[in-house]
Amino acid sequence: MTDQSPPAEYRIEDLAHISGTSVRTIRAYQDRGLLPKPERRGRANVYGDEHLERLRRTADLLDRGYTLASIKELLEAWDTGRGLGGVLGLVAEIDGPWSDEEAARITREELDAAFGGSPDEEALADAVELGVLERLPGSDDVFRVPSPRELAVAAELHSAGVPLTAISGHLRELRGQVEHIAARFLDFTTEYVFHPYLDHQPTEAEATEAAGLVRRLRPLAQQTVDAELARAMRTMATRYIHHHLGDISNVNNNSDISGTAPHPASTSTSATATATGTGTGTGTGSTAPEADLAPAGAPAATAADTADADADATMIALPAEAIRAVRDLVGQEHVAAFITAATRREVHARTMDELAARRTPPR
């Protein structure tokens, strides 16, 4: 036969000390119905382990973001035998990490070395404000890093020449956009998955089922964003590269225009851009002859000259890479208009340059 130890008994001051709360808070919880009334013994109130457990559960739920009104409903469900296991399991799933990344710590010396070796108090304040770094109580030289990958990205960008203020500004902009994506994902899953669990206080079984759904769906948001970001970067990077390579190609082609025209064999892989003029075409396979720029002081072209030029320049062979770059930049329907506008701008610029070069300097 084993002896059972008597149940623990606490005065209100002892209960406050053990639970890590205050006497005033305990009394406030009693007034709100969150805490059962103590046993009265003479002139003293006596509390037990059930009061201590209730205080600890209340503190845990408050830390998870629940309001006192919601906590009261949950505790009442617990009292009626419906249990809190499923609900707390659901809360644990939601509050759990949404990434497999683990936080780390970094010293101020390591931080300065990672970002060029020179302390930057303004950049440090920005990083703390953004939550990239977290100060540790009682230490000014060690920081918690919630996402080491994010900090590593910032260090890499800085080493590539991006100013720290620009990195902070970019992160603020990016964070707003990502939070919008997260809100849309939550709205989407709430409408189609979690709605049946949210219009009433969930039972133990419903809360357990919802926790399982959260566990299954948690990685989907990041996987979807990762896949779409990779797709968008691939598409946009291709366009950017074609655009900038097209600019370089235009510079090289412009140099060729002022010198010797390329051999026709070099256009064997070219595509053909067609522009419709006021006159009739010259034939399917024809290419327009290159026109020399009019020297300064030459008479302006007449309407007849323009009509003749339009009639002669209906088909122009261009490199296929240039056509693709223009198409990616402005779309297929605007290729001809873009090439026409670019050509006119180049001719105008060259004419202005030649006029300036022919200017007689003052004596």
mmCIF file of C-alpha atoms in Angstrom:
data_model
loop_
_atom_site.group_PDB
_atom_site.id
_atom_site.type_symbol
_atom_site.label_atom_id
_atom_site.label_comp_id
_atom_site.label_asym_id
_atom_site.label_seq_id
_atom_site.Cartn_x
_atom_site.Cartn_y
_atom_site.Cartn_z
ATOM 1 C CA MET A 1 0.000 0.000 0.000
ATOM 2 C CA THR A 2 1.538 3.273 -1.130
ATOM 3 C CA ASP A 3 1.071 6.562 0.594
ATOM 4 C CA GLN A 4 -0.305 9.348 -1.548
ATOM 5 C CA SER A 5 1.209 12.743 -0.967
ATOM 6 C CA PRO A 6 -1.341 15.381 -0.031
ATOM 7 C CA PRO A 7 -2.356 17.793 -2.802
ATOM 8 C CA ALA A 8 -0.287 20.937 -3.026
ATOM 9 C CA GLU A 9 -1.736 24.049 -1.491
ATOM 10 C CA TYR A 10 -0.673 27.609 -2.212
ATOM 11 C CA ARG A 11 -1.400 31.001 -0.822
ATOM 12 C CA ILE A 12 -2.036 33.582 -3.524
ATOM 13 C CA GLU A 13 1.465 35.016 -3.097
ATOM 14 C CA ASP A 14 3.030 31.570 -3.496
ATOM 15 C CA LEU A 15 0.885 30.816 -6.568
ATOM 16 C CA ALA A 16 1.927 34.094 -8.166
ATOM 17 C CA HIS A 17 5.605 33.339 -7.557
ATOM 18 C CA ILE A 18 5.493 29.762 -8.863
ATOM 19 C CA SER A 19 3.420 30.636 -11.972
ATOM 20 C CA GLY A 20 5.487 33.689 -12.825
ATOM 21 C CA THR A 21 2.551 36.068 -12.671
ATOM 22 C CA SER A 22 1.324 38.626 -10.145
ATOM 23 C CA VAL A 23 -1.267 38.635 -7.371
ATOM 24 C CA ARG A 24 -3.141 41.358 -9.205
ATOM 25 C CA THR A 25 -3.301 39.270 -12.415
ATOM 26 C CA ILE A 26 -4.573 36.208 -10.531
ATOM 27 C CA ARG A 27 -7.394 38.243 -9.011
ATOM 28 C CA ALA A 28 -8.227 39.748 -12.400
ATOM 29 C CA TYR A 29 -8.430 36.235 -13.929
ATOM 30 C CA GLN A 30 -10.780 35.192 -11.122
ATOM 31 C CA ASP A 31 -13.038 38.172 -11.824
ATOM 32 C CA ARG A 32 -13.148 37.275 -15.552
ATOM 33 C CA GLY A 33 -13.974 33.647 -14.871
ATOM 34 C CA LEU A 34 -10.659 32.368 -16.227
ATOM 35 C CA LEU A 35 -9.619 30.911 -12.878
ATOM 36 C CA PRO A 36 -11.764 28.826 -10.493
ATOM 37 C CA LYS A 37 -12.451 30.326 -7.109
ATOM 38 C CA PRO A 38 -10.025 29.189 -4.379
ATOM 39 C CA GLU A 39 -11.012 27.149 -1.363
ATOM 40 C CA ARG A 40 -11.794 29.275 1.658
ATOM 41 C CA ARG A 41 -10.192 28.248 4.938
ATOM 42 C CA GLY A 42 -10.942 30.575 7.702
ATOM 43 C CA ARG A 43 -9.713 33.944 6.622
ATOM 44 C CA ALA A 44 -7.325 32.599 3.960
ATOM 45 C CA ASN A 45 -7.795 31.551 0.320
ATOM 46 C CA VAL A 46 -6.096 28.303 -0.678
ATOM 47 C CA TYR A 47 -5.154 27.450 -4.273
ATOM 48 C CA GLY A 48 -4.168 24.090 -5.712
ATOM 49 C CA ASP A 49 -2.382 22.490 -8.683
ATOM 50 C CA GLU A 50 -5.448 22.969 -10.921
ATOM 51 C CA HIS A 51 -5.090 26.726 -10.460
ATOM 52 C CA LEU A 52 -1.392 26.534 -11.306
ATOM 53 C CA GLU A 53 -2.110 24.480 -14.445
ATOM 54 C CA ARG A 54 -4.834 26.903 -15.499
ATOM 55 C CA LEU A 55 -2.490 29.880 -15.102
ATOM 56 C CA ARG A 56 0.199 28.176 -17.175
ATOM 57 C CA ARG A 57 -2.246 27.292 -19.965
ATOM 58 C CA THR A 58 -3.578 30.860 -19.984
ATOM 59 C CA ALA A 59 -0.052 32.299 -20.242
ATOM 60 C CA ASP A 60 0.749 29.870 -23.091
ATOM 61 C CA LEU A 61 -2.360 30.853 -25.040
ATOM 62 C CA LEU A 62 -1.670 34.557 -24.501
ATOM 63 C CA ASP A 63 1.830 34.048 -25.923
ATOM 64 C CA ARG A 64 0.248 32.399 -28.977
ATOM 65 C CA GLY A 65 -1.855 35.504 -29.639
ATOM 66 C CA TYR A 66 -5.214 34.501 -28.154
ATOM 67 C CA THR A 67 -7.385 37.105 -26.471
ATOM 68 C CA LEU A 68 -8.678 36.612 -22.946
ATOM 69 C CA ALA A 69 -12.217 36.152 -24.311
ATOM 70 C CA SER A 70 -11.058 33.358 -26.637
ATOM 71 C CA ILE A 71 -9.059 31.747 -23.844
ATOM 72 C CA LYS A 72 -12.128 31.734 -21.638
ATOM 73 C CA GLU A 73 -14.097 29.846 -24.319
ATOM 74 C CA LEU A 74 -11.295 27.302 -24.736
ATOM 75 C CA LEU A 75 -10.998 26.739 -21.001
ATOM 76 C CA GLU A 76 -14.740 26.330 -20.681
ATOM 77 C CA ALA A 77 -14.576 23.671 -23.421
ATOM 78 C CA TRP A 78 -11.845 21.975 -21.419
ATOM 79 C CA ASP A 79 -13.990 22.069 -18.281
ATOM 80 C CA THR A 80 -16.944 20.467 -20.061
ATOM 81 C CA GLY A 81 -14.812 17.516 -21.156
ATOM 82 C CA ARG A 82 -14.270 18.458 -24.794
ATOM 83 C CA GLY A 83 -10.559 18.760 -24.146
ATOM 84 C CA LEU A 84 -7.866 21.138 -25.365
ATOM 85 C CA GLY A 85 -5.483 18.621 -26.912
ATOM 86 C CA GLY A 86 -6.751 19.027 -30.474
ATOM 87 C CA VAL A 87 -7.067 22.798 -30.208
ATOM 88 C CA LEU A 88 -3.598 23.206 -28.755
ATOM 89 C CA GLY A 89 -2.272 20.833 -31.407
ATOM 90 C CA LEU A 90 -3.802 23.051 -34.078
ATOM 91 C CA VAL A 91 -2.289 26.130 -32.456
ATOM 92 C CA ALA A 92 1.096 24.408 -32.287
ATOM 93 C CA GLU A 93 0.932 23.571 -36.008
ATOM 94 C CA ILE A 94 0.062 27.144 -36.940
ATOM 95 C CA ASP A 95 2.692 28.641 -34.636
ATOM 96 C CA GLY A 96 5.332 26.122 -35.693
ATOM 97 C CA PRO A 97 8.174 26.984 -38.061
ATOM 98 C CA TRP A 98 7.175 27.546 -41.688
ATOM 99 C CA SER A 99 10.711 26.829 -42.834
ATOM 100 C CA ASP A 100 13.347 24.216 -42.033
ATOM 101 C CA GLU A 101 15.869 27.001 -41.446
ATOM 102 C CA GLU A 102 17.259 27.288 -37.927
ATOM 103 C CA ALA A 103 18.118 30.572 -36.232
ATOM 104 C CA ALA A 104 21.744 31.359 -35.433
ATOM 105 C CA ARG A 105 23.789 33.898 -33.510
ATOM 106 C CA ILE A 106 26.401 36.333 -34.735
ATOM 107 C CA THR A 107 28.797 38.615 -32.902
ATOM 108 C CA ARG A 108 29.241 42.260 -33.753
ATOM 109 C CA GLU A 109 32.781 41.547 -34.903
ATOM 110 C CA GLU A 110 31.585 38.801 -37.269
ATOM 111 C CA LEU A 111 28.804 41.050 -38.528
ATOM 112 C CA ASP A 112 31.153 43.919 -39.317
ATOM 113 C CA ALA A 113 33.563 41.538 -41.077
ATOM 114 C CA ALA A 114 30.736 40.123 -43.221
ATOM 115 C CA PHE A 115 29.783 43.633 -44.384
ATOM 116 C CA GLY A 116 33.102 45.164 -45.318
ATOM 117 C CA GLY A 117 34.827 45.466 -41.960
ATOM 118 C CA SER A 118 33.553 48.931 -41.038
ATOM 119 C CA PRO A 119 30.837 49.384 -38.371
ATOM 120 C CA ASP A 120 27.656 51.015 -39.662
ATOM 121 C CA GLU A 121 25.261 51.970 -36.867
ATOM 122 C CA GLU A 122 22.523 53.152 -39.220
ATOM 123 C CA ALA A 123 22.564 49.880 -41.144
ATOM 124 C CA LEU A 124 22.539 47.940 -37.860
ATOM 125 C CA ALA A 125 19.486 49.862 -36.656
ATOM 126 C CA ASP A 126 17.738 49.122 -39.968
ATOM 127 C CA ALA A 127 18.517 45.407 -39.650
ATOM 128 C CA VAL A 128 17.113 45.300 -36.108
ATOM 129 C CA GLU A 129 14.006 47.241 -37.131
ATOM 130 C CA LEU A 130 13.410 44.829 -40.019
ATOM 131 C CA GLY A 131 13.929 41.790 -37.776
ATOM 132 C CA VAL A 132 16.939 40.563 -39.764
ATOM 133 C CA LEU A 133 18.825 40.823 -36.461
ATOM 134 C CA GLU A 134 17.422 40.584 -32.929
ATOM 135 C CA ARG A 135 19.139 42.026 -29.899
ATOM 136 C CA LEU A 136 19.733 39.623 -27.017
ATOM 137 C CA PRO A 137 18.923 40.807 -23.472
ATOM 138 C CA GLY A 138 22.026 41.894 -21.604
ATOM 139 C CA SER A 139 24.316 41.821 -24.637
ATOM 140 C CA ASP A 140 25.254 44.565 -27.079
ATOM 141 C CA ASP A 141 27.746 42.483 -29.050
ATOM 142 C CA VAL A 142 25.770 39.334 -29.897
ATOM 143 C CA PHE A 143 22.643 39.151 -32.066
ATOM 144 C CA ARG A 144 20.128 36.449 -32.871
ATOM 145 C CA VAL A 145 19.709 35.838 -36.630
ATOM 146 C CA PRO A 146 16.212 34.431 -37.352
ATOM 147 C CA SER A 147 17.137 33.698 -40.990
ATOM 148 C CA PRO A 148 20.859 33.153 -41.633
ATOM 149 C CA ARG A 149 20.088 32.732 -45.357
ATOM 150 C CA GLU A 150 18.542 36.193 -45.530
ATOM 151 C CA LEU A 151 21.551 37.737 -43.809
ATOM 152 C CA ALA A 152 23.891 35.852 -46.165
ATOM 153 C CA VAL A 153 21.999 37.248 -49.171
ATOM 154 C CA ALA A 154 22.417 40.783 -47.820
ATOM 155 C CA ALA A 155 26.159 40.210 -47.297
ATOM 156 C CA GLU A 156 26.544 38.854 -50.838
ATOM 157 C CA LEU A 157 24.678 41.803 -52.359
ATOM 158 C CA HIS A 158 26.818 44.229 -50.378
ATOM 159 C CA SER A 159 30.033 42.534 -51.500
ATOM 160 C CA ALA A 160 28.772 42.889 -55.092
ATOM 161 C CA GLY A 161 28.537 46.653 -54.623
ATOM 162 C CA VAL A 162 24.969 47.259 -53.427
ATOM 163 C CA PRO A 163 24.786 49.925 -50.654
ATOM 164 C CA LEU A 164 23.303 48.789 -47.339
ATOM 165 C CA THR A 165 20.604 51.464 -47.499
ATOM 166 C CA ALA A 166 19.523 50.135 -50.898
ATOM 167 C CA ILE A 167 19.403 46.572 -49.512
ATOM 168 C CA SER A 168 17.198 47.696 -46.604
ATOM 169 C CA GLY A 169 14.881 49.587 -48.941
ATOM 170 C CA HIS A 170 14.635 46.604 -51.266
ATOM 171 C CA LEU A 171 13.798 44.298 -48.343
ATOM 172 C CA ARG A 172 11.048 46.622 -47.132
ATOM 173 C CA GLU A 173 9.493 46.678 -50.603
ATOM 174 C CA LEU A 174 9.891 42.925 -51.033
ATOM 175 C CA ARG A 175 8.404 42.221 -47.604
ATOM 176 C CA GLY A 176 5.233 44.134 -48.418
ATOM 177 C CA GLN A 177 4.816 42.174 -51.650
ATOM 178 C CA VAL A 178 5.473 38.821 -49.970
ATOM 179 C CA GLU A 179 3.046 39.587 -47.139
ATOM 180 C CA HIS A 180 0.415 40.270 -49.787
ATOM 181 C CA ILE A 181 1.141 36.857 -51.331
ATOM 182 C CA ALA A 182 0.894 35.204 -47.893
ATOM 183 C CA ALA A 183 -2.444 36.897 -47.215
ATOM 184 C CA ARG A 184 -3.789 35.732 -50.581
ATOM 185 C CA PHE A 185 -2.683 32.156 -49.878
ATOM 186 C CA LEU A 186 -4.401 32.247 -46.461
ATOM 187 C CA ASP A 187 -7.581 33.654 -47.985
ATOM 188 C CA PHE A 188 -7.494 30.953 -50.652
ATOM 189 C CA THR A 189 -6.983 28.047 -48.246
ATOM 190 C CA THR A 190 -9.499 29.449 -45.771
ATOM 191 C CA GLU A 191 -12.185 29.664 -48.446
ATOM 192 C CA TYR A 192 -11.651 26.168 -49.834
ATOM 193 C CA VAL A 193 -10.101 24.147 -46.981
ATOM 194 C CA PHE A 194 -10.534 25.603 -43.488
ATOM 195 C CA HIS A 195 -13.909 27.306 -43.738
ATOM 196 C CA PRO A 196 -15.832 24.361 -42.179
ATOM 197 C CA TYR A 197 -13.701 24.629 -39.027
ATOM 198 C CA LEU A 198 -13.979 28.368 -38.492
ATOM 199 C CA ASP A 199 -17.705 29.063 -38.151
ATOM 200 C CA HIS A 200 -17.916 27.480 -34.678
ATOM 201 C CA GLN A 201 -15.773 26.390 -31.758
ATOM 202 C CA PRO A 202 -14.041 23.244 -33.139
ATOM 203 C CA THR A 203 -14.444 19.946 -31.386
ATOM 204 C CA GLU A 204 -11.433 17.891 -30.360
ATOM 205 C CA ALA A 205 -11.700 15.751 -33.501
ATOM 206 C CA GLU A 206 -12.170 18.767 -35.801
ATOM 207 C CA ALA A 207 -9.199 20.581 -34.298
ATOM 208 C CA THR A 208 -7.030 17.487 -34.732
ATOM 209 C CA GLU A 209 -8.167 17.132 -38.352
ATOM 210 C CA ALA A 210 -7.489 20.829 -39.053
ATOM 211 C CA ALA A 211 -4.012 20.504 -37.502
ATOM 212 C CA GLY A 212 -3.270 17.670 -39.910
ATOM 213 C CA LEU A 213 -4.358 19.823 -42.849
ATOM 214 C CA VAL A 214 -2.109 22.671 -41.719
ATOM 215 C CA ARG A 215 0.787 20.219 -41.478
ATOM 216 C CA ARG A 216 0.130 19.013 -45.044
ATOM 217 C CA LEU A 217 -0.418 22.451 -46.563
ATOM 218 C CA ARG A 218 2.344 24.333 -44.731
ATOM 219 C CA PRO A 219 5.087 23.655 -47.325
ATOM 220 C CA LEU A 220 2.808 24.355 -50.305
ATOM 221 C CA ALA A 221 2.961 28.142 -49.998
ATOM 222 C CA GLN A 222 6.758 28.244 -50.150
ATOM 223 C CA GLN A 223 6.925 25.603 -52.883
ATOM 224 C CA THR A 224 4.457 27.541 -55.029
ATOM 225 C CA VAL A 225 6.279 30.838 -54.553
ATOM 226 C CA ASP A 226 9.661 29.188 -55.222
ATOM 227 C CA ALA A 227 8.403 27.650 -58.482
ATOM 228 C CA GLU A 228 6.737 30.840 -59.689
ATOM 229 C CA LEU A 229 9.721 32.995 -58.742
ATOM 230 C CA ALA A 230 12.033 30.659 -60.652
ATOM 231 C CA ARG A 231 9.744 30.834 -63.690
ATOM 232 C CA ALA A 232 9.477 34.622 -63.519
ATOM 233 C CA MET A 233 13.233 35.072 -63.057
ATOM 234 C CA ARG A 234 13.950 32.796 -65.997
ATOM 235 C CA THR A 235 11.544 34.714 -68.243
ATOM 236 C CA MET A 236 12.518 38.186 -67.074
ATOM 237 C CA ALA A 237 16.256 37.488 -67.043
ATOM 238 C CA THR A 238 16.057 36.252 -70.632
ATOM 239 C CA ARG A 239 14.284 39.430 -71.676
ATOM 240 C CA TYR A 240 16.756 41.628 -69.806
ATOM 241 C CA ILE A 241 19.748 39.874 -71.342
ATOM 242 C CA HIS A 242 18.291 40.035 -74.855
ATOM 243 C CA HIS A 243 17.465 43.697 -74.352
ATOM 244 C CA HIS A 244 20.944 44.655 -73.173
ATOM 245 C CA LEU A 245 22.703 42.425 -75.698
ATOM 246 C CA GLY A 246 20.495 44.030 -78.310
ATOM 247 C CA ASP A 247 21.776 47.430 -77.202
ATOM 248 C CA ILE A 248 25.355 46.232 -77.566
ATOM 249 C CA SER A 249 24.551 44.699 -80.950
ATOM 250 C CA ASN A 250 23.043 47.993 -82.082
ATOM 251 C CA VAL A 251 26.230 49.823 -81.117
ATOM 252 C CA ASN A 252 28.324 47.330 -83.094
ATOM 253 C CA ASN A 253 25.960 47.498 -86.073
ATOM 254 C CA ASN A 254 26.080 51.297 -85.997
ATOM 255 C CA SER A 255 29.873 51.101 -86.203
ATOM 256 C CA ASP A 256 29.517 48.841 -89.233
ATOM 257 C CA ILE A 257 27.181 51.329 -90.922
ATOM 258 C CA SER A 258 29.829 54.042 -90.843
ATOM 259 C CA GLY A 259 32.431 51.677 -92.308
ATOM 260 C CA THR A 260 32.216 48.709 -94.638
ATOM 261 C CA ALA A 261 28.897 46.906 -94.980
ATOM 262 C CA PRO A 262 28.965 43.267 -93.794
ATOM 263 C CA HIS A 263 29.206 40.561 -96.385
ATOM 264 C CA PRO A 264 25.820 39.216 -97.471
ATOM 265 C CA ALA A 265 26.851 35.764 -96.232
ATOM 266 C CA SER A 266 26.745 37.114 -92.656
ATOM 267 C CA THR A 267 22.975 37.489 -92.912
ATOM 268 C CA SER A 268 22.366 33.845 -93.714
ATOM 269 C CA THR A 269 20.717 33.300 -90.286
ATOM 270 C CA SER A 270 18.754 36.540 -90.352
ATOM 271 C CA ALA A 271 15.049 37.126 -90.123
ATOM 272 C CA THR A 272 13.218 39.645 -92.320
ATOM 273 C CA ALA A 273 11.383 42.676 -90.930
ATOM 274 C CA THR A 274 8.806 44.140 -93.309
ATOM 275 C CA ALA A 275 7.700 47.776 -93.324
ATOM 276 C CA THR A 276 4.905 48.921 -95.617
ATOM 277 C CA GLY A 277 5.530 52.214 -97.400
ATOM 278 C CA THR A 278 3.396 54.442 -99.576
ATOM 279 C CA GLY A 279 4.623 52.836 -102.787
ATOM 280 C CA THR A 280 4.648 49.258 -104.032
ATOM 281 C CA GLY A 281 7.048 46.566 -102.901
ATOM 282 C CA THR A 282 10.146 45.608 -104.785
ATOM 283 C CA GLY A 283 9.828 41.861 -104.507
ATOM 284 C CA THR A 284 9.827 39.138 -101.912
ATOM 285 C CA GLY A 285 13.550 38.510 -101.636
ATOM 286 C CA SER A 286 14.886 42.001 -102.223
ATOM 287 C CA THR A 287 16.798 44.055 -99.709
ATOM 288 C CA ALA A 288 17.028 47.812 -99.646
ATOM 289 C CA PRO A 289 20.361 49.438 -100.505
ATOM 290 C CA GLU A 290 22.025 51.323 -97.680
ATOM 291 C CA ALA A 291 21.338 55.055 -97.837
ATOM 292 C CA ASP A 292 24.136 57.525 -97.102
ATOM 293 C CA LEU A 293 23.428 60.306 -94.666
ATOM 294 C CA ALA A 294 22.883 63.627 -96.396
ATOM 295 C CA PRO A 295 25.784 65.996 -95.803
ATOM 296 C CA ALA A 296 25.172 69.241 -93.977
ATOM 297 C CA GLY A 297 23.772 71.905 -96.245
ATOM 298 C CA ALA A 298 22.312 69.418 -98.730
ATOM 299 C CA PRO A 299 18.841 70.221 -100.047
ATOM 300 C CA ALA A 300 15.957 68.662 -98.163
ATOM 301 C CA ALA A 301 14.382 65.554 -99.658
ATOM 302 C CA THR A 302 11.292 66.206 -101.736
ATOM 303 C CA ALA A 303 8.005 64.313 -101.483
ATOM 304 C CA ALA A 304 8.937 62.447 -104.652
ATOM 305 C CA ASP A 305 12.289 61.457 -103.140
ATOM 306 C CA THR A 306 10.520 60.188 -100.024
ATOM 307 C CA ALA A 307 8.020 58.226 -102.081
ATOM 308 C CA ASP A 308 10.847 56.677 -104.113
ATOM 309 C CA ALA A 309 12.705 55.765 -100.922
ATOM 310 C CA ASP A 310 9.576 54.171 -99.449
ATOM 311 C CA ALA A 311 9.042 52.207 -102.620
ATOM 312 C CA ASP A 312 12.635 50.973 -102.641
ATOM 313 C CA ALA A 313 12.903 50.112 -98.895
ATOM 314 C CA THR A 314 10.078 47.707 -98.265
ATOM 315 C CA MET A 315 12.167 44.663 -97.250
ATOM 316 C CA ILE A 316 15.174 44.843 -94.893
ATOM 317 C CA ALA A 317 17.109 41.785 -93.699
ATOM 318 C CA LEU A 318 17.928 41.936 -89.983
ATOM 319 C CA PRO A 319 19.768 39.452 -87.741
ATOM 320 C CA ALA A 320 17.426 36.896 -86.150
ATOM 321 C CA GLU A 321 18.831 37.708 -82.685
ATOM 322 C CA ALA A 322 17.813 41.348 -83.082
ATOM 323 C CA ILE A 323 14.279 40.414 -84.138
ATOM 324 C CA ARG A 324 13.909 38.079 -81.153
ATOM 325 C CA ALA A 325 15.213 40.707 -78.742
ATOM 326 C CA VAL A 326 12.790 43.324 -80.042
ATOM 327 C CA ARG A 327 9.896 40.857 -79.950
ATOM 328 C CA ASP A 328 10.647 39.912 -76.349
ATOM 329 C CA LEU A 329 10.842 43.576 -75.410
ATOM 330 C CA VAL A 330 7.743 45.029 -77.099
ATOM 331 C CA GLY A 331 5.727 42.067 -78.398
ATOM 332 C CA GLN A 332 5.324 40.649 -81.896
ATOM 333 C CA GLU A 333 2.726 43.217 -82.979
ATOM 334 C CA HIS A 334 5.069 46.163 -82.292
ATOM 335 C CA VAL A 335 8.287 44.835 -83.856
ATOM 336 C CA ALA A 336 8.037 46.825 -87.103
ATOM 337 C CA ALA A 337 7.041 50.059 -85.343
ATOM 338 C CA PHE A 338 9.885 49.712 -82.838
ATOM 339 C CA ILE A 339 12.528 49.104 -85.524
ATOM 340 C CA THR A 340 11.206 52.023 -87.578
ATOM 341 C CA ALA A 341 11.285 54.385 -84.574
ATOM 342 C CA ALA A 342 14.775 53.224 -83.547
ATOM 343 C CA THR A 343 16.073 53.745 -87.064
ATOM 344 C CA ARG A 344 14.638 57.242 -87.298
ATOM 345 C CA ARG A 345 16.146 58.137 -83.938
ATOM 346 C CA GLU A 346 19.563 56.852 -84.986
ATOM 347 C CA VAL A 347 19.483 58.737 -88.296
ATOM 348 C CA HIS A 348 18.436 61.900 -86.485
ATOM 349 C CA ALA A 349 21.222 61.502 -83.906
ATOM 350 C CA ARG A 350 23.856 60.908 -86.580
ATOM 351 C CA THR A 351 22.687 63.940 -88.524
ATOM 352 C CA MET A 352 22.957 66.103 -85.385
ATOM 353 C CA ASP A 353 26.428 64.710 -84.654
ATOM 354 C CA GLU A 354 27.631 65.485 -88.162
ATOM 355 C CA LEU A 355 26.215 68.993 -88.012
ATOM 356 C CA ALA A 356 28.012 69.569 -84.727
ATOM 357 C CA ALA A 357 31.270 68.145 -86.096
ATOM 358 C CA ARG A 358 31.129 70.457 -89.117
ATOM 359 C CA ARG A 359 30.654 73.540 -86.959
ATOM 360 C CA THR A 360 33.502 75.994 -87.476
ATOM 361 C CA PRO A 361 35.066 76.824 -84.086
ATOM 362 C CA PRO A 362 35.273 80.541 -83.227
ATOM 363 C CA ARG A 363 38.621 82.201 -83.852
#
